CSV table of C-alpha atoms and ligand atoms in Angstrom, one decimal:
chain,number,residue,atom,x,y,z
E,1,UNK,CA,116.0,62.1,90.5
E,2,UNK,CA,114.7,59.7,87.9
E,3,UNK,CA,116.9,58.3,85.2
E,4,UNK,CA,114.2,56.6,83.2
E,5,UNK,CA,113.7,57.9,79.7
E,6,UNK,CA,111.1,60.3,78.5
E,7,UNK,CA,108.7,58.9,75.9
E,8,UNK,CA,107.9,61.1,72.9
E,9,UNK,CA,105.6,60.2,70.1
E,10,UNK,CA,104.2,61.6,66.9
E,11,UNK,CA,102.4,60.2,63.8
E,12,UNK,CA,105.7,60.3,62.0
E,13,UNK,CA,108.9,62.3,62.2
E,14,UNK,CA,107.4,65.7,63.2
E,15,UNK,CA,107.9,65.1,66.9
E,16,UNK,CA,111.6,64.8,66.3
E,17,UNK,CA,111.7,68.6,66.0
E,18,UNK,CA,111.4,68.9,69.8
E,19,UNK,CA,114.4,66.7,70.5
E,20,UNK,CA,117.2,69.2,69.7
E,21,UNK,CA,115.6,71.6,72.2
E,22,UNK,CA,115.4,68.9,74.8
E,23,UNK,CA,119.1,68.1,74.3
E,24,UNK,CA,119.9,71.8,74.7
E,25,UNK,CA,117.8,72.4,77.8
E,26,UNK,CA,118.0,69.0,79.5
E,27,UNK,CA,121.2,67.3,78.2
E,28,UNK,CA,121.1,64.5,80.7
E,29,UNK,CA,117.6,63.2,79.7
E,30,UNK,CA,117.2,60.1,77.6
E,31,UNK,CA,114.5,59.7,75.0
E,32,UNK,CA,112.4,56.9,73.6
E,33,UNK,CA,110.8,58.2,70.5
E,34,UNK,CA,108.0,56.6,68.6
E,35,UNK,CA,107.1,57.7,65.0
E,36,UNK,CA,104.1,56.0,63.5
E,37,UNK,CA,105.5,56.3,60.0
E,38,UNK,CA,103.5,53.3,58.8
E,39,UNK,CA,100.2,55.0,59.5
E,40,UNK,CA,101.0,58.7,59.0
E,41,UNK,CA,99.4,61.2,58.4
E,42,UNK,CA,96.9,61.3,61.3
E,43,UNK,CA,95.7,64.8,60.6
E,44,UNK,CA,93.0,63.9,58.1
E,45,UNK,CA,91.9,60.7,59.9
E,46,UNK,CA,88.8,60.1,62.0
E,47,UNK,CA,89.2,61.0,65.7
E,48,UNK,CA,88.3,57.5,66.8
E,49,UNK,CA,91.1,56.1,64.7
E,50,UNK,CA,93.6,58.6,66.1
E,51,UNK,CA,92.5,57.7,69.6
E,52,UNK,CA,93.0,54.0,69.0
E,53,UNK,CA,96.5,54.6,67.4
E,54,UNK,CA,97.7,57.0,70.2
E,55,UNK,CA,96.4,54.7,72.9
E,56,UNK,CA,98.4,51.8,71.4
E,57,UNK,CA,101.6,53.9,71.3
E,58,UNK,CA,101.2,55.3,74.8
E,59,UNK,CA,100.8,51.7,76.0
E,60,UNK,CA,104.0,50.7,74.1
E,61,UNK,CA,105.9,53.6,75.8
E,62,UNK,CA,104.5,52.8,79.3
E,63,UNK,CA,105.7,49.2,78.8
E,64,UNK,CA,109.2,50.5,78.2
E,65,UNK,CA,109.0,52.2,81.6
E,66,UNK,CA,109.2,55.9,80.5
E,67,UNK,CA,108.8,58.4,83.3
E,68,UNK,CA,106.7,60.8,81.3
E,69,UNK,CA,105.0,60.9,77.9
E,70,UNK,CA,105.2,63.9,75.7
E,71,UNK,CA,102.7,64.0,72.9
E,72,UNK,CA,104.8,65.7,70.3
E,73,UNK,CA,101.9,65.8,67.9
E,74,UNK,CA,99.3,68.6,67.8
E,75,UNK,CA,96.6,66.3,66.2
E,76,UNK,CA,96.8,63.8,69.1
E,77,UNK,CA,97.1,66.6,71.6
E,78,UNK,CA,93.9,68.2,70.2
E,79,UNK,CA,91.9,65.1,70.4
E,80,UNK,CA,93.2,62.4,72.8
E,81,UNK,CA,94.5,63.8,76.1
E,82,UNK,CA,91.6,63.1,78.4
E,83,UNK,CA,91.3,59.5,77.1
E,84,UNK,CA,95.1,58.9,77.4
E,85,UNK,CA,95.2,60.4,80.9
E,86,UNK,CA,92.3,58.2,82.0
E,87,UNK,CA,93.9,55.1,80.5
E,88,UNK,CA,97.4,55.8,82.0
E,89,UNK,CA,96.7,57.7,85.2
E,90,UNK,CA,100.0,56.9,86.8
E,91,UNK,CA,102.3,58.8,84.4
E,92,UNK,CA,102.5,62.5,83.5
E,93,UNK,CA,101.2,63.0,80.0
E,94,UNK,CA,102.0,66.4,78.4
E,95,UNK,CA,100.4,67.7,75.3
E,96,UNK,CA,102.0,70.3,73.0
E,97,UNK,CA,99.1,72.7,72.5
E,98,UNK,CA,98.4,74.1,75.9
E,99,UNK,CA,102.0,75.3,76.7
E,100,UNK,CA,102.3,76.8,73.2
E,101,UNK,CA,98.9,78.5,73.4
E,102,UNK,CA,99.8,80.0,76.8
E,103,UNK,CA,103.1,81.3,75.5
E,104,UNK,CA,101.3,82.7,72.4
E,105,UNK,CA,98.8,84.5,74.7
E,106,UNK,CA,101.7,85.9,76.7
E,107,UNK,CA,103.5,87.2,73.6
E,108,UNK,CA,100.5,88.6,71.8
E,109,UNK,CA,99.3,92.2,72.2
E,110,UNK,CA,95.6,93.0,71.6
E,111,UNK,CA,96.4,94.5,68.2
E,112,UNK,CA,98.2,91.3,67.0
E,113,UNK,CA,96.7,89.2,64.2
E,114,UNK,CA,97.7,85.6,64.9
E,115,UNK,CA,97.4,82.8,62.4
E,116,UNK,CA,97.3,79.2,63.3
E,117,UNK,CA,98.2,76.5,60.8
E,118,UNK,CA,97.9,72.8,61.3
E,119,UNK,CA,96.3,69.6,60.2
E,120,UNK,CA,92.6,69.4,59.4
E,121,UNK,CA,91.8,67.6,62.7
E,122,UNK,CA,93.8,70.2,64.8
E,123,UNK,CA,92.2,73.2,63.1
E,124,UNK,CA,88.7,71.7,63.3
E,125,UNK,CA,89.2,71.1,67.0
E,126,UNK,CA,89.9,74.9,67.6
E,127,UNK,CA,92.1,73.7,70.5
E,128,UNK,CA,94.7,76.5,70.0
E,129,UNK,CA,92.0,79.2,69.7
E,130,UNK,CA,90.2,78.0,72.8
E,131,UNK,CA,93.4,77.7,74.9
E,132,UNK,CA,94.6,81.1,73.8
E,133,UNK,CA,91.2,82.6,74.8
E,134,UNK,CA,91.4,80.9,78.1
E,135,UNK,CA,94.6,82.8,78.8
E,136,UNK,CA,92.6,86.1,78.2
E,137,UNK,CA,94.4,87.1,75.0
E,138,UNK,CA,92.6,89.7,72.9
E,139,UNK,CA,94.7,89.1,69.8
E,140,UNK,CA,92.6,88.3,66.6
E,141,UNK,CA,92.9,84.7,65.8
E,142,UNK,CA,92.7,83.1,62.3
E,143,UNK,CA,93.0,79.4,61.5
E,144,UNK,CA,93.6,77.3,58.4
E,145,UNK,CA,94.5,73.7,57.6
E,146,UNK,CA,97.4,72.8,55.4
E,147,UNK,CA,96.9,69.1,54.8
E,148,UNK,CA,99.5,68.5,52.1
E,149,UNK,CA,102.4,69.8,54.2
E,150,UNK,CA,102.9,66.6,56.2
E,151,UNK,CA,103.0,64.1,53.3
E,152,UNK,CA,105.5,66.3,51.5
E,153,UNK,CA,107.7,66.7,54.6
E,154,UNK,CA,107.5,62.9,55.3
E,155,UNK,CA,108.8,62.4,51.8
E,156,UNK,CA,111.7,64.8,52.4
E,157,UNK,CA,110.3,67.3,49.8
E,158,UNK,CA,111.4,70.4,51.7
E,159,UNK,CA,114.1,72.5,50.1
E,160,UNK,CA,112.4,72.9,46.7
E,161,UNK,CA,109.9,74.6,44.6
E,162,UNK,CA,107.1,72.1,45.1
E,163,UNK,CA,107.1,72.8,48.8
E,164,UNK,CA,107.3,76.6,48.2
E,165,UNK,CA,104.3,76.4,45.8
E,166,UNK,CA,102.3,74.3,48.3
E,167,UNK,CA,103.0,76.9,51.0
E,168,UNK,CA,101.8,79.7,48.8
E,169,UNK,CA,98.8,77.7,47.8
E,170,UNK,CA,97.6,77.4,51.4
E,171,UNK,CA,99.0,80.6,52.9
E,172,UNK,CA,99.3,83.5,50.5
E,173,UNK,CA,95.7,84.6,50.8
E,174,UNK,CA,95.4,83.5,54.4
E,175,UNK,CA,98.4,85.8,55.4
E,176,UNK,CA,97.5,88.7,53.2
E,177,UNK,CA,93.7,88.9,53.6
E,178,UNK,CA,94.0,88.5,57.4
E,179,UNK,CA,97.0,90.9,57.6
E,180,UNK,CA,98.8,88.4,59.9
E,181,UNK,CA,101.9,89.5,61.9
E,182,UNK,CA,102.4,86.2,63.8
E,183,UNK,CA,101.9,82.6,63.1
E,184,UNK,CA,101.8,79.4,65.2
E,185,UNK,CA,103.3,76.3,63.7
E,186,UNK,CA,100.4,74.1,64.9
E,187,UNK,CA,101.9,70.8,63.6
E,188,UNK,CA,105.2,69.4,64.8
E,189,UNK,CA,106.2,68.7,61.2
E,190,UNK,CA,106.1,72.4,60.3
E,191,UNK,CA,109.4,73.5,62.0
E,192,UNK,CA,111.0,71.5,59.1
E,193,UNK,CA,109.7,74.1,56.7
E,194,UNK,CA,110.3,77.1,59.0
E,195,UNK,CA,113.1,78.4,56.7
E,196,UNK,CA,110.8,78.3,53.7
E,197,UNK,CA,108.1,80.2,55.6
E,198,UNK,CA,110.7,82.8,56.8
E,199,UNK,CA,111.9,83.3,53.3
E,200,UNK,CA,108.4,83.6,51.8
E,201,UNK,CA,106.9,85.7,54.6
E,202,UNK,CA,109.8,87.6,56.1
E,203,UNK,CA,107.6,89.9,58.2
E,204,UNK,CA,105.8,87.1,60.0
E,205,UNK,CA,106.9,86.2,63.5
E,206,UNK,CA,106.9,82.5,63.9
E,207,UNK,CA,105.9,80.7,67.2
E,208,UNK,CA,107.3,77.2,67.4
E,209,UNK,CA,105.5,74.9,69.8
E,210,UNK,CA,108.2,72.1,69.4
E,211,UNK,CA,110.6,74.3,71.4
E,212,UNK,CA,108.0,75.7,73.8
E,213,UNK,CA,106.8,72.3,75.0
E,214,UNK,CA,110.3,71.5,76.3
E,215,UNK,CA,110.0,74.4,78.8
E,216,UNK,CA,106.9,72.6,80.2
E,217,UNK,CA,108.8,69.3,80.3
E,218,UNK,CA,111.6,71.0,82.3
E,219,UNK,CA,109.1,72.6,84.7
E,220,UNK,CA,107.2,69.4,85.3
E,221,UNK,CA,110.4,67.3,85.9
E,222,UNK,CA,111.7,69.9,88.3
E,223,UNK,CA,108.5,70.2,90.2
E,224,UNK,CA,108.2,66.4,90.5
E,225,UNK,CA,111.9,66.0,91.3
E,226,UNK,CA,112.2,63.7,88.3
E,227,UNK,CA,115.2,65.1,86.5
E,228,UNK,CA,117.9,62.6,85.3
E,229,UNK,CA,121.5,62.9,86.3
E,230,UNK,CA,122.9,60.3,84.0
E,231,UNK,CA,125.1,61.8,81.3
E,232,UNK,CA,125.6,58.5,79.6
E,233,UNK,CA,122.5,58.0,77.5
E,234,UNK,CA,121.4,56.2,74.4
E,235,UNK,CA,118.3,57.6,72.7
E,236,UNK,CA,116.1,55.0,71.0
E,237,UNK,CA,114.0,55.9,68.0
E,238,UNK,CA,111.3,53.5,67.0
E,239,UNK,CA,109.3,53.8,63.8
E,240,UNK,CA,106.5,51.6,62.7
E,241,UNK,CA,108.1,51.8,59.2
E,242,UNK,CA,111.8,52.3,59.6
E,243,UNK,CA,112.3,54.0,56.3
E,244,UNK,CA,115.4,55.6,54.8
E,245,UNK,CA,113.6,58.9,55.1
E,246,UNK,CA,113.1,58.6,58.8
E,247,UNK,CA,116.8,57.8,59.4
E,248,UNK,CA,117.9,60.6,57.1
E,249,UNK,CA,115.6,63.1,58.8
E,250,UNK,CA,117.3,62.4,62.1
E,251,UNK,CA,120.5,63.8,60.5
E,252,UNK,CA,118.7,66.7,59.0
E,253,UNK,CA,116.9,67.7,62.2
E,254,UNK,CA,119.9,67.2,64.5
E,255,UNK,CA,122.2,69.1,62.2
E,256,UNK,CA,124.5,71.2,64.5
E,257,UNK,CA,123.1,69.7,67.7
E,258,UNK,CA,125.0,67.0,69.6
E,259,UNK,CA,123.6,63.5,69.3
E,260,UNK,CA,125.6,61.1,71.4
E,261,UNK,CA,124.2,57.6,70.9
E,262,UNK,CA,121.3,56.8,68.8
E,263,UNK,CA,119.7,53.4,68.1
E,264,UNK,CA,117.0,52.8,65.5
E,265,UNK,CA,114.4,50.0,65.9
E,266,UNK,CA,111.5,48.9,63.8
E,267,UNK,CA,108.3,48.5,65.6
E,268,UNK,CA,106.4,45.5,64.2
E,269,UNK,CA,102.7,46.3,64.4
E,270,UNK,CA,101.7,42.7,64.0
E,271,UNK,CA,104.1,41.4,66.5
E,272,UNK,CA,103.4,44.1,69.1
E,273,UNK,CA,99.7,44.4,68.7
E,274,UNK,CA,98.6,41.1,67.2
E,275,UNK,CA,97.2,42.7,64.1
E,276,UNK,CA,98.2,44.6,61.0
E,277,UNK,CA,96.7,47.6,59.3
V,1,LIG,N1,103.0,66.1,63.5
V,1,LIG,C1,101.6,66.0,63.6
V,1,LIG,C2,101.0,67.2,64.3
V,1,LIG,O1,101.6,67.9,65.0
V,1,LIG,C3,100.8,65.1,62.8
V,1,LIG,C4,100.6,65.4,61.4
V,1,LIG,C5,99.8,64.3,60.7
V,1,LIG,O2,100.1,63.1,60.9
V,1,LIG,O3,98.9,64.6,60.0
V,1,LIG,O4,99.8,67.4,64.2
């Protein structure tokens, strides 16, 4: 048993899309979430920059005594895991890509045509494709980056025509020309536009890593005997820019799921790290 919180982080609010699944599967667990809203998006930045940012955030979570770190960001999972595990060897660090790729490989039949959408960095890494191949899947795999999705989602531009047009811009030809029947949401922001995608491409089956990673969290905590048994929790959500959007998104994402106590805190980059960006 271990009642310490689980640390989740993302470049912004995307990683929040995993939290309702955590609540459902593991209602006694507490969360410390960090969204790097001041420096988002990560998905078009240099890998060295993403490594620096993610190592700062992991250090911040370790200082707050989390029992595990969940990288609720595909871009960081694709590029930073070996370095983070080396720097913080005493704490389990879970990425989102490997559990989702294994689940996709399990679901896909050889005749399936699977699309992967994500940020530029995630797509350039081919991490999903490589992990799926490692699991011996014979499905045909196609990948494309959709770099404008994250800034629009961070702005809350979701239920409207601009988002639908942007989706069509990146995806109409991709889906049609490759005759896709399944798609992986290879960025944790994308579950926030899942309804748009389902409406625009009703025949596509959507695989959502934000939910799949929670099964891996559960397995790991059970295997290590680290489950919490404290029903009285307060989740803490840190943001490097505690904007109105971030707070509103919590309501949007947790709609219908029970959030008991939530505290919001601004993370002051200068105070914490001794420098500003
Ligand atoms: N939510 C992120 C991901 O899963 C990051 C997107 C970004 O910052 O560009 O890749």
